[in-house]
Coordinates of C-alpha atoms in Angstrom, one line a residue:
M39 CA 16.5 51.1 16.4
K40 CA 17.4 47.6 17.5
I41 CA 14.9 45.0 18.8
L42 CA 16.2 42.2 20.9
V43 CA 13.9 39.1 20.6
I44 CA 14.2 36.4 23.3
D45 CA 12.2 33.2 22.9
N46 CA 12.5 29.4 23.0
V47 CA 12.3 28.9 19.2
N48 CA 15.0 28.6 16.5
Y49 CA 13.3 31.2 14.4
E50 CA 13.4 28.9 11.4
D51 CA 11.4 25.7 11.8
Y52 CA 11.0 24.6 15.4
P53 CA 8.7 24.4 17.3
T54 CA 6.0 24.9 14.8
G55 CA 3.0 27.1 15.6
G56 CA 1.7 30.7 15.6
I57 CA 4.6 32.1 17.6
L58 CA 7.2 30.8 15.2
N59 CA 5.2 32.1 12.3
F60 CA 5.1 35.6 13.8
Y61 CA 8.9 35.6 14.1
R62 CA 9.4 34.2 10.6
N63 CA 7.3 37.2 9.4
M64 CA 9.4 39.6 11.5
L65 CA 12.7 38.5 10.0
P66 CA 12.2 40.0 6.5
A67 CA 10.2 43.0 7.9
F68 CA 12.9 44.1 10.3
G69 CA 16.1 42.5 8.9
N70 CA 19.3 43.3 10.8
D71 CA 17.4 45.6 13.2
L72 CA 16.8 42.3 15.0
L73 CA 19.0 40.6 17.6
L74 CA 17.9 37.1 18.2
A75 CA 18.2 34.9 21.3
G76 CA 16.7 31.5 21.1
I77 CA 17.5 27.8 20.8
T78 CA 19.2 25.7 18.2
T79 CA 18.4 22.3 16.8
D80 CA 21.8 21.7 15.2
N81 CA 25.4 21.3 16.1
R82 CA 26.7 24.3 14.2
T83 CA 25.6 27.1 16.5
P84 CA 27.5 27.4 19.8
T85 CA 25.5 27.8 23.0
G86 CA 26.1 30.5 25.6
K87 CA 27.6 33.3 23.5
W88 CA 26.7 35.8 20.8
T89 CA 27.6 34.6 17.3
K90 CA 26.4 35.0 13.7
R91 CA 23.7 32.8 12.2
E92 CA 22.1 32.6 8.8
I93 CA 18.3 32.2 8.9
C94 CA 16.1 32.4 5.8
G95 CA 19.0 33.8 3.7
M96 CA 19.8 36.6 6.2
E97 CA 22.5 36.8 8.8
F98 CA 21.7 37.8 12.4
D99 CA 23.4 38.3 15.7
Y100 CA 22.4 35.2 17.5
Y101 CA 22.6 33.8 21.1
S102 CA 21.6 30.2 21.7
M103 CA 20.4 29.4 25.2
A104 CA 20.1 25.6 24.5
Q105 CA 20.5 22.9 21.9
V106 CA 17.2 21.0 21.5
T107 CA 16.4 17.7 19.8
P108 CA 13.1 18.2 17.9
S109 CA 10.3 16.0 19.1
S110 CA 6.5 16.1 19.1
A111 CA 6.3 13.7 22.1
R112 CA 5.4 15.0 25.5
P113 CA 8.7 15.4 27.4
F114 CA 9.0 14.0 30.9
V115 CA 9.9 17.4 32.3
P116 CA 7.5 20.1 31.0
E117 CA 9.0 22.5 28.5
R118 CA 7.9 25.5 30.6
I119 CA 10.3 24.3 33.4
T120 CA 13.2 23.6 31.1
N121 CA 12.6 27.0 29.5
C122 CA 12.8 28.7 32.9
I123 CA 16.1 27.0 33.7
S124 CA 17.8 28.0 30.4
I125 CA 16.4 31.5 30.5
K126 CA 17.5 32.1 34.1
R127 CA 21.0 30.8 33.2
H128 CA 21.5 33.0 30.2
I129 CA 19.4 36.1 30.6
N130 CA 22.1 38.3 32.1
R131 CA 24.6 37.4 29.4
I132 CA 22.0 38.1 26.7
L133 CA 21.2 41.5 28.2
A134 CA 24.9 42.4 28.8
R135 CA 25.4 43.7 25.3
N136 CA 22.8 46.5 26.1
D137 CA 22.7 47.8 22.5
F138 CA 19.0 47.3 21.9
D139 CA 16.0 49.8 22.2
I140 CA 13.2 47.3 22.6
L141 CA 13.1 43.8 24.2
L142 CA 10.4 41.6 22.7
T143 CA 9.1 38.2 23.7
H144 CA 6.0 35.9 23.6
K145 CA 7.3 33.9 26.6
P146 CA 6.0 34.6 30.1
E147 CA 9.1 32.7 31.4
V148 CA 11.3 35.4 29.7
V149 CA 9.2 38.2 31.3
Y150 CA 9.5 36.7 34.7
F151 CA 13.3 36.6 34.6
I152 CA 13.9 40.0 33.0
P153 CA 15.4 42.4 35.6
D154 CA 13.0 45.2 36.5
K155 CA 15.3 47.9 35.0
Y156 CA 14.7 46.4 31.5
L157 CA 10.9 46.1 31.8
G158 CA 10.4 49.8 30.8
K159 CA 11.5 48.9 27.3
T160 CA 10.0 45.4 27.1
C161 CA 7.2 44.5 24.7
Y162 CA 5.3 41.3 25.8
I163 CA 3.2 39.8 23.1
L164 CA 0.7 37.6 24.8
P165 CA 0.7 34.2 23.1
G166 CA -2.8 33.7 24.3
V167 CA -5.0 35.5 26.8
G168 CA -6.0 32.2 28.5
N169 CA -4.1 30.6 31.4
P170 CA -1.7 28.2 29.7
L171 CA -1.7 25.8 32.8
A172 CA -5.4 25.4 32.4
I173 CA -4.9 23.5 29.2
S174 CA -1.5 21.9 30.1
R175 CA -0.6 18.5 28.7
Y176 CA 0.2 17.6 32.3
P177 CA -3.0 17.2 34.4
W178 CA -1.1 17.8 37.6
A179 CA 0.0 21.2 36.3
R180 CA -3.6 22.4 35.9
R181 CA -3.9 22.6 39.7
F182 CA -1.4 25.5 39.8
A183 CA -3.2 27.7 37.2
K184 CA -4.4 30.3 39.7
S185 CA -1.0 30.5 41.4
Y186 CA 0.7 30.8 38.0
D187 CA -1.4 33.9 37.3
R188 CA -1.0 35.5 40.8
F189 CA 2.7 34.9 41.5
F190 CA 4.4 34.2 38.1
L191 CA 2.7 36.0 35.3
M192 CA 0.8 39.1 36.3
P193 CA 3.2 41.0 38.6
K194 CA 5.9 41.1 35.9
A195 CA 3.6 41.5 32.9
A196 CA 2.0 44.5 34.6
K197 CA 5.4 46.3 34.6
T198 CA 6.2 45.8 30.9
R199 CA 5.9 49.0 28.8
W200 CA 3.8 47.4 26.1
L201 CA 1.3 44.5 26.2
L202 CA 0.1 43.3 22.9
A203 CA -2.5 40.6 22.3
A204 CA -4.0 38.9 19.3
A205 CA -7.5 38.8 20.9
D206 CA -10.8 40.7 21.0
Y207 CA -11.7 43.2 23.7
N208 CA -13.7 40.7 25.8
A209 CA -10.8 38.3 25.9
R210 CA -8.4 41.1 26.8
K211 CA -10.8 42.3 29.5
G212 CA -10.8 38.8 30.9
F213 CA -7.1 38.7 31.1
A214 CA -7.0 42.1 32.8
E215 CA -9.6 40.9 35.4
R216 CA -7.4 37.9 36.2
S217 CA -4.6 40.3 37.1
R218 CA -6.7 41.6 40.1
G219 CA -6.3 45.3 39.2
L220 CA -2.6 45.2 38.1
I221 CA -3.5 45.5 34.4
K222 CA -6.2 47.5 32.7
A223 CA -7.9 46.1 29.6
E224 CA -7.5 49.3 27.6
H225 CA -3.7 49.1 28.1
I226 CA -3.5 45.9 26.2
I227 CA -3.0 46.7 22.5
Q228 CA -4.9 44.5 20.0
F229 CA -2.3 43.3 17.5
P230 CA -3.6 40.5 15.2
T231 CA -1.4 37.8 13.8
R232 CA -0.3 38.1 10.2
F233 CA -0.1 35.9 7.1
D234 CA 2.7 35.9 4.5
D235 CA 2.4 35.6 0.7
K236 CA 2.4 31.8 0.9
Y237 CA -1.3 32.1 2.0
Y238 CA -3.4 33.7 -0.8
Y239 CA -6.3 32.7 -3.0
I240 CA -5.5 30.4 -6.0
D241 CA -8.3 29.4 -8.4
N242 CA -8.5 25.6 -7.6
N243 CA -12.1 24.9 -8.5
A244 CA -11.0 22.0 -10.7
T245 CA -9.0 20.4 -7.9
R246 CA -12.0 20.6 -5.6
E247 CA -14.6 19.0 -8.0
G248 CA -16.0 15.7 -6.9
K249 CA -14.8 15.6 -3.3
S250 CA -15.5 17.6 -0.2
I251 CA -12.3 18.2 1.7
F252 CA -12.4 19.5 5.2
V253 CA -9.1 20.5 6.8
T254 CA -7.7 21.7 10.1
V255 CA -4.2 22.9 10.9
G256 CA -2.5 22.9 14.3
R257 CA -1.2 21.0 17.2
L258 CA -2.7 17.6 17.8
G259 CA -3.7 18.3 21.4
W260 CA -7.0 17.7 23.3
F261 CA -7.6 21.4 23.7
K262 CA -7.7 21.9 19.9
G263 CA -10.9 19.9 20.0
W264 CA -10.0 17.0 17.7
K265 CA -12.7 14.7 19.0
L266 CA -15.4 17.3 18.3
M267 CA -14.2 17.7 14.7
I268 CA -14.0 14.0 14.1
D269 CA -17.5 13.3 15.7
A270 CA -19.0 16.1 13.6
F271 CA -17.3 14.8 10.5
K272 CA -18.7 11.3 11.1
I273 CA -22.2 12.8 10.8
V274 CA -21.2 14.9 7.8
N275 CA -19.7 11.8 6.0
E276 CA -23.0 10.0 6.3
K277 CA -24.7 12.9 4.4
V278 CA -21.7 13.6 2.1
P279 CA -20.0 10.2 1.4
E280 CA -17.4 11.7 -0.9
S281 CA -15.7 13.6 1.9
E282 CA -12.4 13.6 3.8
L283 CA -11.1 15.3 7.0
H284 CA -7.4 16.2 7.1
F285 CA -5.3 17.1 10.1
I286 CA -2.2 19.0 9.3
G287 CA 0.3 19.1 12.2
D288 CA 1.7 16.9 14.9
G289 CA 1.4 16.6 18.7
E290 CA 1.1 14.5 21.7
D291 CA -2.4 13.1 20.9
E292 CA -1.4 11.7 17.5
K293 CA -1.7 8.1 18.7
K294 CA -5.0 8.7 20.5
I295 CA -6.5 10.2 17.3
K296 CA -5.3 7.3 15.2
E297 CA -6.8 4.8 17.6
Y298 CA -10.1 6.8 17.8
I299 CA -10.7 7.0 14.1
V300 CA -10.1 3.3 13.7
S301 CA -12.5 2.6 16.6
I302 CA -15.3 4.5 14.7
G303 CA -14.4 3.1 11.3
L304 CA -13.1 6.4 9.7
E305 CA -9.5 5.4 9.1
N306 CA -9.9 5.9 5.3
M307 CA -11.7 9.2 5.6
V308 CA -9.9 11.0 8.4
I309 CA -6.3 11.5 7.4
L310 CA -3.3 12.7 9.5
D311 CA -1.0 14.4 7.1
G312 CA 1.7 15.4 9.6
K313 CA 3.8 18.6 9.5
M314 CA 3.9 20.6 6.3
S315 CA 5.8 23.6 5.2
P316 CA 4.0 27.0 4.9
E317 CA 4.0 26.7 1.1
E318 CA 2.4 23.2 1.3
I319 CA -0.2 24.3 3.8
G320 CA -1.1 27.3 1.6
K321 CA -1.6 25.0 -1.4
F322 CA -3.6 22.5 0.7
L323 CA -5.9 25.2 2.1
N324 CA -6.6 26.4 -1.5
K325 CA -7.8 23.0 -2.6
S326 CA -9.9 22.5 0.5
S327 CA -13.7 22.9 0.6
V328 CA -14.0 24.0 4.3
F329 CA -11.5 24.8 7.1
V330 CA -12.6 23.7 10.6
M331 CA -11.4 24.4 14.1
G332 CA -12.8 22.9 17.3
S333 CA -10.5 24.7 19.8
M334 CA -11.5 25.3 23.4
M335 CA -9.2 28.3 23.6
E336 CA -7.4 30.5 21.1
G337 CA -6.0 34.0 20.8
W338 CA -6.2 35.5 17.4
S339 CA -5.7 32.2 15.5
T340 CA -2.9 32.3 13.0
T341 CA -4.2 29.4 11.1
L342 CA -7.7 30.9 10.9
V343 CA -6.2 34.1 9.4
E344 CA -4.3 32.0 6.9
A345 CA -7.4 30.1 5.9
C346 CA -9.4 33.4 5.4
A347 CA -6.5 34.8 3.3
C348 CA -6.9 31.7 1.0
G349 CA -10.7 32.4 0.8
V350 CA -11.7 29.1 2.4
P351 CA -15.1 28.9 4.2
C352 CA -14.5 28.4 7.9
V353 CA -16.5 26.6 10.6
V354 CA -15.0 27.3 14.1
T355 CA -15.9 27.2 17.7
D356 CA -16.6 30.4 19.6
F357 CA -13.1 31.2 20.8
S358 CA -11.6 34.7 21.3
S359 CA -11.6 36.7 18.0
A360 CA -13.5 34.0 16.0
R361 CA -16.4 36.4 15.4
E362 CA -14.0 39.2 14.3
M363 CA -12.8 36.9 11.5
V364 CA -15.8 34.8 10.7
A365 CA -19.3 36.2 9.9
D366 CA -22.1 33.6 9.9
G367 CA -23.3 32.9 6.3
K368 CA -20.7 35.2 4.7
N369 CA -17.4 33.4 5.0
G370 CA -18.4 30.5 7.3
F371 CA -20.0 30.0 10.7
V372 CA -19.1 30.3 14.4
V373 CA -20.6 27.6 16.5
S374 CA -21.4 28.2 20.2
G375 CA -21.2 25.2 22.5
R376 CA -19.6 21.9 21.7
D377 CA -22.5 19.9 20.2
E378 CA -21.1 17.7 17.3
K379 CA -24.6 17.7 15.6
V380 CA -24.7 21.5 15.5
F381 CA -21.1 21.7 14.3
S382 CA -21.7 19.1 11.6
Q383 CA -24.8 21.0 10.4
K384 CA -22.7 24.1 9.9
M385 CA -20.0 22.1 8.1
V386 CA -22.6 21.0 5.6
E387 CA -23.9 24.6 5.3
A388 CA -20.4 25.9 4.7
L389 CA -20.1 23.6 1.6
R390 CA -23.1 25.4 0.1
L391 CA -21.6 28.9 0.5
D392 CA -20.8 30.7 -2.7
R393 CA -17.0 30.5 -2.9
D394 CA -16.7 33.7 -5.0
K395 CA -18.7 35.7 -2.3
V396 CA -16.5 34.1 0.4
I397 CA -13.4 35.2 -1.4
E398 CA -14.7 38.7 -1.9
Y399 CA -15.6 39.0 1.8
D400 CA -12.2 37.8 2.9
R401 CA -10.4 40.5 0.9
R402 CA -10.7 42.6 4.1
F403 CA -7.9 40.4 5.5
E404 CA -5.4 42.0 3.1
R405 CA -4.7 44.5 5.9
L406 CA -3.2 41.6 7.9
A407 CA -0.6 40.8 5.3
V408 CA 3.0 40.6 6.5
S409 CA 3.9 43.5 4.3
H410 CA 2.2 45.8 6.8
L411 CA 3.8 44.2 9.9
R412 CA 6.7 46.7 10.5
E413 CA 4.6 49.8 9.8
D414 CA 1.8 48.6 12.1
M415 CA 4.2 47.6 14.9
E416 CA 6.1 50.9 14.8
R417 CA 2.8 52.7 15.0
E418 CA 1.5 50.8 17.9
L419 CA 4.8 51.0 19.8
Q420 CA 5.2 54.6 18.8
I421 CA 8.7 53.8 17.4
T422 CA 10.6 56.6 15.7
N423 CA 13.9 56.0 14.0

């Protein structure tokens, strides 16, 4: 069984996020059963032809669609448009080898350009069940959200053999309703994101003594709710002076966040740590007191799964799947609405949770360890060797 993966990532370290993490977990799980088509961020891998490339100590058949210069700044031309151009240019050459059993992608741009004859063996993993244009970094693009669903995404997605989503049933139902009858919610398979062995509980009680450390991980974008988290932390900091809020990640709003924390006098308490490796994030989560997320929209959040795997109490907004991972008063709190006073109250309450009981409750997330990834995927896709 061979799986052809097509996506606009380099499968190693760019661009960071949940999609890249999923593929990094697939590499050791499936090994040389994977054929990879993506991008490169170096000069060593040729573009426009199949070659061999070493990733994470393993060698893969690799097709590069484009060479990209890594950047967290918002490009002048949206990435979704440049992705479409490179995928359209290369899709037929990628598919010409025709020695794969399953085509897998997270990108709607890939699904759109796949010839219909291949959709019968295509697995489309929804990177989120919300409309991506509705939260676009480009305000003008948000006007096309409904047209994007109707003409770009849904007609092709409905023809794929498998639809997987890291989201709860209500979110999957909402996605199906947006398809105007083309897709049924029960045909969308729930497939949660995974964590690898870099995210696990370490006894760090001594590290946490004397200071309350709040942390969030993810892209520095407006839809991640950074203002809500900072405003809530300002209230918390008045009650718990020995506290800090850390942002791990980068993104287009980094400058805005820096300017905002200076304007409210929190530049010494709100810290932007930038990008970190998975190993570094795992260690940081373990020494943290509370994990927070203020997202307006999420699928099955990878970073939330990772925080739970580390046994960190979590305070999050009520996005898709939040209540499947966080139980109020057991391992954290889910906050409805976007009131910073309510959010701050739950942040303080989370500090008081018994960490040992949180860790015990979070043991149920062991089922989402990457060691089960291949077995679970083969079961859901009904793959037989």
